[in-house]
Coordinates of C-alpha atoms and ligand atoms in Angstrom, one line a residue:
M20 CA 15.5 -24.0 -1.3
N21 CA 17.3 -24.6 -5.1
E22 CA 20.9 -23.8 -5.6
T23 CA 20.3 -21.1 -7.9
R24 CA 18.1 -19.3 -5.6
R25 CA 20.5 -19.6 -2.5
A26 CA 23.4 -18.1 -4.9
V27 CA 21.4 -15.0 -5.6
L28 CA 20.6 -15.0 -1.6
E29 CA 23.9 -15.3 -0.9
S30 CA 25.1 -12.4 -3.9
L31 CA 22.6 -10.5 -2.4
A32 CA 24.1 -10.8 1.6
G33 CA 27.4 -10.0 0.1
G34 CA 25.6 -6.8 -1.9
P35 CA 25.1 -4.1 -3.2
V36 CA 24.9 -6.0 -6.5
T37 CA 22.9 -5.1 -9.6
G38 CA 20.6 -7.5 -11.4
P39 CA 23.0 -7.9 -14.6
E40 CA 26.3 -8.5 -12.0
I41 CA 24.2 -11.7 -10.6
A42 CA 23.1 -12.9 -14.1
D43 CA 26.8 -13.0 -15.3
A44 CA 28.3 -14.3 -11.9
L45 CA 25.2 -17.3 -11.7
D46 CA 25.5 -17.5 -15.4
V47 CA 21.3 -17.1 -15.7
S48 CA 18.7 -14.6 -17.2
R49 CA 18.1 -11.3 -15.9
A50 CA 14.5 -12.7 -16.1
A51 CA 15.4 -15.5 -14.0
V52 CA 17.2 -13.0 -11.1
W53 CA 14.3 -10.9 -11.3
K54 CA 12.4 -14.1 -10.3
H55 CA 14.2 -15.4 -7.9
V56 CA 14.6 -11.2 -6.1
E57 CA 10.6 -11.7 -6.0
A58 CA 10.3 -15.0 -4.4
L59 CA 12.8 -14.4 -1.9
R60 CA 11.2 -11.4 -1.0
E61 CA 8.0 -13.3 -0.9
A62 CA 9.5 -15.9 1.8
G63 CA 10.7 -12.8 4.0
F64 CA 14.2 -11.8 2.9
E65 CA 13.9 -7.8 2.9
I66 CA 15.7 -7.0 -0.3
E67 CA 16.2 -3.1 -0.8
G68 CA 16.8 -1.9 -4.3
G69 CA 19.4 1.4 -4.9
P70 CA 21.4 3.1 -6.9
A71 CA 24.1 0.5 -6.1
G72 CA 22.2 -2.3 -6.9
Y73 CA 20.5 -4.7 -4.6
V74 CA 21.3 -5.6 -0.7
L75 CA 19.9 -8.3 2.1
A76 CA 18.7 -5.5 4.6
D77 CA 17.1 -7.7 6.8
V78 CA 15.4 -11.4 7.1
T79 CA 12.3 -11.0 9.1
G80 CA 9.9 -14.1 7.4
Y81 CA 9.0 -16.9 9.5
D82 CA 9.0 -19.7 7.2
A83 CA 11.4 -22.7 5.8
A84 CA 13.4 -20.9 3.6
T85 CA 14.3 -18.2 6.7
I86 CA 14.8 -20.2 9.2
E87 CA 17.5 -22.1 7.1
Y88 CA 19.3 -19.3 6.5
G89 CA 22.0 -18.4 9.3
L90 CA 20.9 -21.9 11.0
D91 CA 24.4 -23.3 12.6
A92 CA 23.2 -26.7 12.6
P93 CA 22.3 -29.2 9.9
F94 CA 18.8 -29.7 9.9
E95 CA 16.1 -29.2 7.4
V96 CA 13.2 -27.5 7.8
E97 CA 9.5 -28.0 6.9
Y98 CA 7.0 -25.4 7.5
H99 CA 3.5 -25.1 7.7
D100 CA 1.1 -22.1 8.2
A101 CA -1.2 -24.3 9.7
I102 CA -0.8 -28.2 10.6
E103 CA -2.9 -30.8 12.7
S104 CA 0.1 -31.8 14.4
T105 CA 3.9 -30.9 13.7
N106 CA 4.4 -34.4 15.7
A107 CA 2.3 -36.4 13.6
R108 CA 4.0 -34.7 10.3
A109 CA 6.9 -35.8 11.4
R110 CA 5.9 -39.3 12.5
E111 CA 4.8 -39.9 9.0
L112 CA 8.0 -38.3 7.3
A113 CA 10.2 -40.4 9.6
A114 CA 8.5 -43.7 8.7
D115 CA 9.5 -42.5 4.8
G116 CA 13.3 -42.3 5.9
A117 CA 13.8 -38.8 7.0
A118 CA 16.9 -37.5 9.0
D119 CA 17.6 -33.9 10.5
L120 CA 14.4 -32.5 9.8
V121 CA 12.4 -30.4 11.5
V122 CA 8.6 -29.6 10.7
V123 CA 7.7 -26.2 11.6
A124 CA 3.9 -24.4 12.0
D125 CA 3.1 -21.2 13.4
E126 CA -0.4 -22.8 14.4
Q127 CA -1.5 -26.8 14.9
I128 CA -5.1 -27.6 14.9
G129 CA -5.0 -30.9 17.0
G130 CA -1.3 -30.1 18.8
R131 CA -1.0 -32.9 21.5
G132 CA 0.8 -34.0 24.8
R133 CA 1.5 -37.1 26.5
L134 CA -1.5 -39.7 26.4
D135 CA -2.9 -37.6 24.1
R136 CA -3.8 -34.9 26.0
E137 CA -4.7 -31.9 24.0
W138 CA -2.2 -29.3 23.9
A139 CA -3.1 -25.6 22.6
S140 CA -1.2 -24.2 19.6
P141 CA -2.7 -20.8 18.3
A142 CA -1.0 -18.6 15.9
G143 CA 2.3 -17.1 17.1
G144 CA 3.8 -20.1 18.9
V145 CA 6.8 -22.3 18.8
W146 CA 5.4 -25.5 17.7
L147 CA 8.0 -28.1 16.2
S148 CA 9.2 -30.9 16.0
I149 CA 12.7 -32.7 15.0
V150 CA 13.5 -36.1 13.5
C151 CA 16.6 -37.9 14.6
R152 CA 18.0 -41.0 13.7
P153 CA 20.4 -41.9 16.7
D154 CA 22.5 -44.7 17.1
V155 CA 21.3 -45.2 20.9
P156 CA 19.4 -47.8 22.7
P157 CA 15.6 -47.3 23.5
A158 CA 16.9 -46.7 27.2
R159 CA 18.7 -43.6 26.3
A160 CA 15.9 -42.0 24.3
P161 CA 14.5 -40.2 27.6
L162 CA 18.0 -37.6 27.3
F163 CA 16.9 -36.9 23.9
T164 CA 13.1 -35.1 26.2
L165 CA 16.3 -33.5 28.4
A166 CA 18.0 -32.2 25.6
A167 CA 15.0 -30.5 24.3
A168 CA 14.0 -29.3 27.8
V169 CA 17.9 -27.7 28.1
A170 CA 17.5 -26.4 24.7
T171 CA 14.4 -25.1 25.3
A172 CA 14.6 -23.6 28.6
A173 CA 18.0 -22.2 27.9
T174 CA 16.8 -20.3 24.8
A175 CA 13.9 -18.6 26.7
R176 CA 16.2 -17.9 29.7
E177 CA 18.1 -16.0 26.8
A178 CA 15.1 -14.4 25.5
G179 CA 14.5 -12.5 29.5
V180 CA 12.5 -15.5 31.0
D181 CA 13.3 -17.5 34.7
A182 CA 12.7 -20.6 32.7
R183 CA 13.5 -23.7 34.7
I184 CA 12.8 -27.2 33.7
K185 CA 10.5 -29.4 35.7
W186 CA 10.8 -33.0 35.4
P187 CA 10.2 -34.7 33.1
N188 CA 9.2 -32.5 29.8
D189 CA 7.8 -29.3 31.3
V190 CA 9.6 -26.2 30.5
V191 CA 8.4 -23.6 33.7
V192 CA 8.7 -19.9 34.8
P193 CA 8.4 -20.1 38.7
A194 CA 5.8 -18.2 40.4
D195 CA 3.9 -17.6 43.8
V196 CA 0.5 -18.6 42.5
D197 CA -0.7 -21.6 40.8
R198 CA 1.6 -24.6 41.7
G199 CA 4.5 -22.6 42.2
Y200 CA 4.8 -22.3 38.4
R201 CA 3.7 -21.4 35.4
K202 CA 4.1 -23.6 32.1
L203 CA 5.4 -21.8 29.2
A204 CA 6.4 -25.2 27.3
G205 CA 6.1 -28.7 27.0
I206 CA 8.2 -31.6 25.0
L207 CA 6.8 -34.6 23.8
T208 CA 9.1 -37.5 22.5
E209 CA 8.1 -40.1 20.2
M210 CA 9.8 -42.6 19.3
E211 CA 9.8 -46.2 16.9
G212 CA 12.5 -48.7 17.2
E213 CA 13.4 -52.7 18.4
T214 CA 14.9 -54.3 21.8
D215 CA 18.6 -52.8 20.8
R216 CA 18.3 -50.2 19.0
V217 CA 16.2 -46.9 17.7
D218 CA 15.2 -46.5 14.7
W219 CA 13.7 -42.9 14.9
L220 CA 12.8 -40.2 17.3
V221 CA 10.6 -37.2 16.8
C222 CA 11.2 -34.5 19.6
G223 CA 8.4 -31.9 20.0
V224 CA 8.5 -28.6 21.6
G225 CA 5.8 -26.5 22.2
L226 CA 6.6 -22.8 23.4
N227 CA 4.4 -20.3 23.6
A228 CA 6.1 -17.7 23.0
N229 CA 4.0 -14.4 21.4
L230 CA 0.6 -15.1 22.8
D231 CA -1.2 -13.7 25.7
A232 CA -1.1 -15.8 28.6
E233 CA -5.4 -15.2 28.4
S234 CA -5.5 -17.5 25.2
L235 CA -3.8 -20.2 26.7
P236 CA -5.2 -23.0 29.5
D237 CA -5.2 -22.2 33.0
G238 CA -1.5 -22.3 34.7
A239 CA 0.3 -21.6 31.1
T240 CA 2.3 -18.2 30.4
S241 CA 4.2 -16.9 27.1
L242 CA 7.5 -14.9 26.5
R243 CA 5.3 -12.3 25.9
A244 CA 3.8 -12.4 29.0
E245 CA 7.1 -12.8 30.9
S246 CA 9.8 -10.7 28.9
G247 CA 7.7 -9.5 25.5
D248 CA 7.7 -10.7 22.1
V249 CA 10.6 -12.3 20.7
D250 CA 11.7 -12.9 16.4
R251 CA 10.6 -16.7 16.6
R252 CA 12.7 -17.3 13.3
T253 CA 16.1 -16.9 15.5
F254 CA 14.6 -18.1 18.2
V255 CA 14.0 -21.6 16.9
Q256 CA 17.8 -21.1 15.0
R257 CA 19.4 -21.0 18.3
L258 CA 16.8 -23.4 20.1
L259 CA 18.0 -26.1 17.4
E260 CA 21.5 -25.3 17.6
R261 CA 21.4 -25.9 21.7
F262 CA 19.6 -28.9 20.7
Y263 CA 22.0 -30.6 18.3
E264 CA 24.8 -29.4 20.8
R265 CA 23.4 -31.1 23.7
R266 CA 21.8 -34.6 21.4
S267 CA 26.0 -35.0 20.3
D268 CA 26.8 -34.9 24.1
L269 CA 23.6 -36.7 25.9
D270 CA 26.0 -37.2 28.9
A271 CA 26.9 -33.9 29.4
T272 CA 23.3 -32.9 28.8
V273 CA 22.7 -34.4 32.1
G274 CA 24.6 -32.2 34.3
R275 CA 23.1 -29.0 32.1
W276 CA 19.4 -30.4 32.9
R277 CA 20.3 -30.7 36.8
E278 CA 21.6 -26.8 36.9
L279 CA 18.5 -26.0 35.2
A280 CA 16.0 -28.1 37.2
L281 CA 13.5 -26.6 39.1
T282 CA 12.1 -30.4 40.5
L283 CA 15.6 -31.7 42.6
D284 CA 15.6 -31.0 45.9
R285 CA 11.5 -30.7 46.5
R286 CA 8.7 -32.8 47.7
V287 CA 6.8 -34.0 44.8
R288 CA 4.4 -36.6 44.0
V289 CA 4.5 -38.7 40.6
T290 CA 2.1 -40.3 39.4
L291 CA 2.3 -43.8 37.2
P292 CA -0.2 -45.7 35.6
D293 CA -1.6 -47.9 39.3
E294 CA 0.5 -45.7 42.2
A295 CA 1.6 -42.5 42.8
I296 CA 5.1 -42.0 44.8
E297 CA 5.4 -39.3 47.2
G298 CA 9.1 -38.3 48.4
R299 CA 11.9 -35.6 47.8
A300 CA 13.2 -35.3 44.1
V301 CA 17.1 -36.1 45.0
D302 CA 18.6 -36.6 41.5
V303 CA 18.3 -37.9 37.6
T304 CA 20.1 -41.0 36.6
E305 CA 22.3 -41.1 33.7
F306 CA 19.3 -42.2 31.5
G307 CA 16.8 -39.3 32.7
A308 CA 15.1 -41.2 35.4
L309 CA 14.1 -39.3 38.4
I310 CA 15.5 -40.7 41.7
V311 CA 12.5 -40.3 44.9
E312 CA 13.6 -40.4 48.6
T313 CA 10.4 -42.3 50.0
E314 CA 9.8 -43.3 53.5
D315 CA 10.2 -46.6 52.2
G316 CA 13.7 -45.6 50.7
R317 CA 14.4 -44.8 47.3
V318 CA 12.7 -45.3 44.2
T319 CA 13.5 -44.3 40.6
V320 CA 10.7 -43.3 38.2
T321 CA 11.2 -43.5 34.1
A322 CA 7.6 -41.9 33.5
G323 CA 5.1 -40.1 35.0
D324 CA 3.4 -37.0 35.8
C325 CA 5.2 -35.2 38.4
E326 CA 4.0 -32.6 40.6
H327 CA 5.9 -30.3 42.9
L328 CA 4.2 -30.0 46.5
R329 CA 4.3 -27.8 49.1
P330 CA 7.1 -27.8 51.5
A331 CA 5.8 -30.3 54.6
Ligands
LIG407 C1 3.2 -32.1 27.2 O1 2.4 -33.1 27.2 O2 3.7 -30.9 27.8 C2 4.3 -31.4 25.9 C3 3.7 -31.0 24.9 C4 4.4 -31.4 23.7 C5 3.6 -30.1 22.3 C6 4.7 -30.2 21.0 S1 3.6 -28.7 19.8 C7 4.5 -29.7 18.6 C8 5.0 -31.0 18.9 N1 3.4 -31.0 18.2 C9 2.6 -31.8 19.0 O3 1.2 -31.9 18.7 N2 3.1 -31.9 19.8 C10 4.1 -31.4 20.2 P1 1.8 -32.8 28.8 O4 3.2 -33.2 29.8 O5 0.7 -34.4 28.7 O6 0.7 -31.5 29.2 C11 -0.6 -31.2 28.4 C12 -1.3 -30.4 29.6 O7 -0.8 -29.3 29.4 C13 -2.4 -30.8 28.9 O8 -3.4 -31.1 29.7 C14 -2.8 -28.8 29.4 O9 -3.0 -29.0 31.1 C15 -1.5 -28.3 29.6 N3 -1.5 -27.3 28.2 C16 -1.9 -27.4 27.3 N4 -1.6 -27.1 26.2 C17 -0.6 -25.9 26.6 C18 -0.1 -24.8 26.7 N5 0.2 -24.3 25.2 N6 0.8 -24.3 27.4 C19 0.7 -24.7 28.7 N7 0.4 -26.0 29.0 C20 -0.4 -26.4 28.0

């Protein structure tokens, strides 16, 4: 948002204020004020006019300007009604030097999970990707996945859902059916770097928000199905604020992750490229790897697909 429009918005938030008063205060024409008010209305800022002037009554839109407005974290937002994949766009922007930028879309046409799996992303979900340029070695990169999972689960919990984390990248809701849980959200972290440092890192979050479970793959759930629709703008703001906080204290993030984990103390099977490990998940390391107690001793796994098994 440009400086003048932001200043007009601030005046309206502190209103009622008349058009001429805003024009005088900002040293612009009344016609220019009118243009900004109309553009703000278009973006989803509900501006009411009365005898005492204009006032910002509510914010209902879901786009870059409304998400940035009132966001208590230093992220810039790029919004798309529809896009191939927010992660793909974020990778492009990262390669061009972007930092602390979030790509948000209402709908993804080609959303992707890990290993290029399809990620269903109809309009109404929360599909976003955060570009970070952290000063950390690549070994710490998985902690950003944990930070995003904690931020996502905590924000869903605030919305009234019993969201928990399944190692490494799923936010799930415990259930008696299916595999013992239903998937509410997934995280996809992608990075570029050298052996000793990360150049950029993109954390993609896909969360089924205001969607019918029937429009999603088997085994999936949504905020709508669990507790009802949310205001996606404030949901995304709280999620980004939590992610920012978690990212700024990665060591404490592991502790928060343990508290929200559904995987710990469970029998699990972790599928790796050329073997599968079965045993009891006992902990995560300071780097976010899973420690599994198998019949042959403890094994530490850094990546893989993890399945929760029924108790033996
Ligand atoms: C993930 O992969 O869970 C990571 C998903 C990340 C999606 C976000 S959306 C914003 C950003 N832009 C992108 O293009 N991606 C990121 P994985 O663990 O591989 O799980 C994928 C599997 O989850 C699929 O094979 C399906 O079985 C299932 N699935 C697909 N769509 C789903 C959905 N909307 N909800 C729940 N499960 C889904």
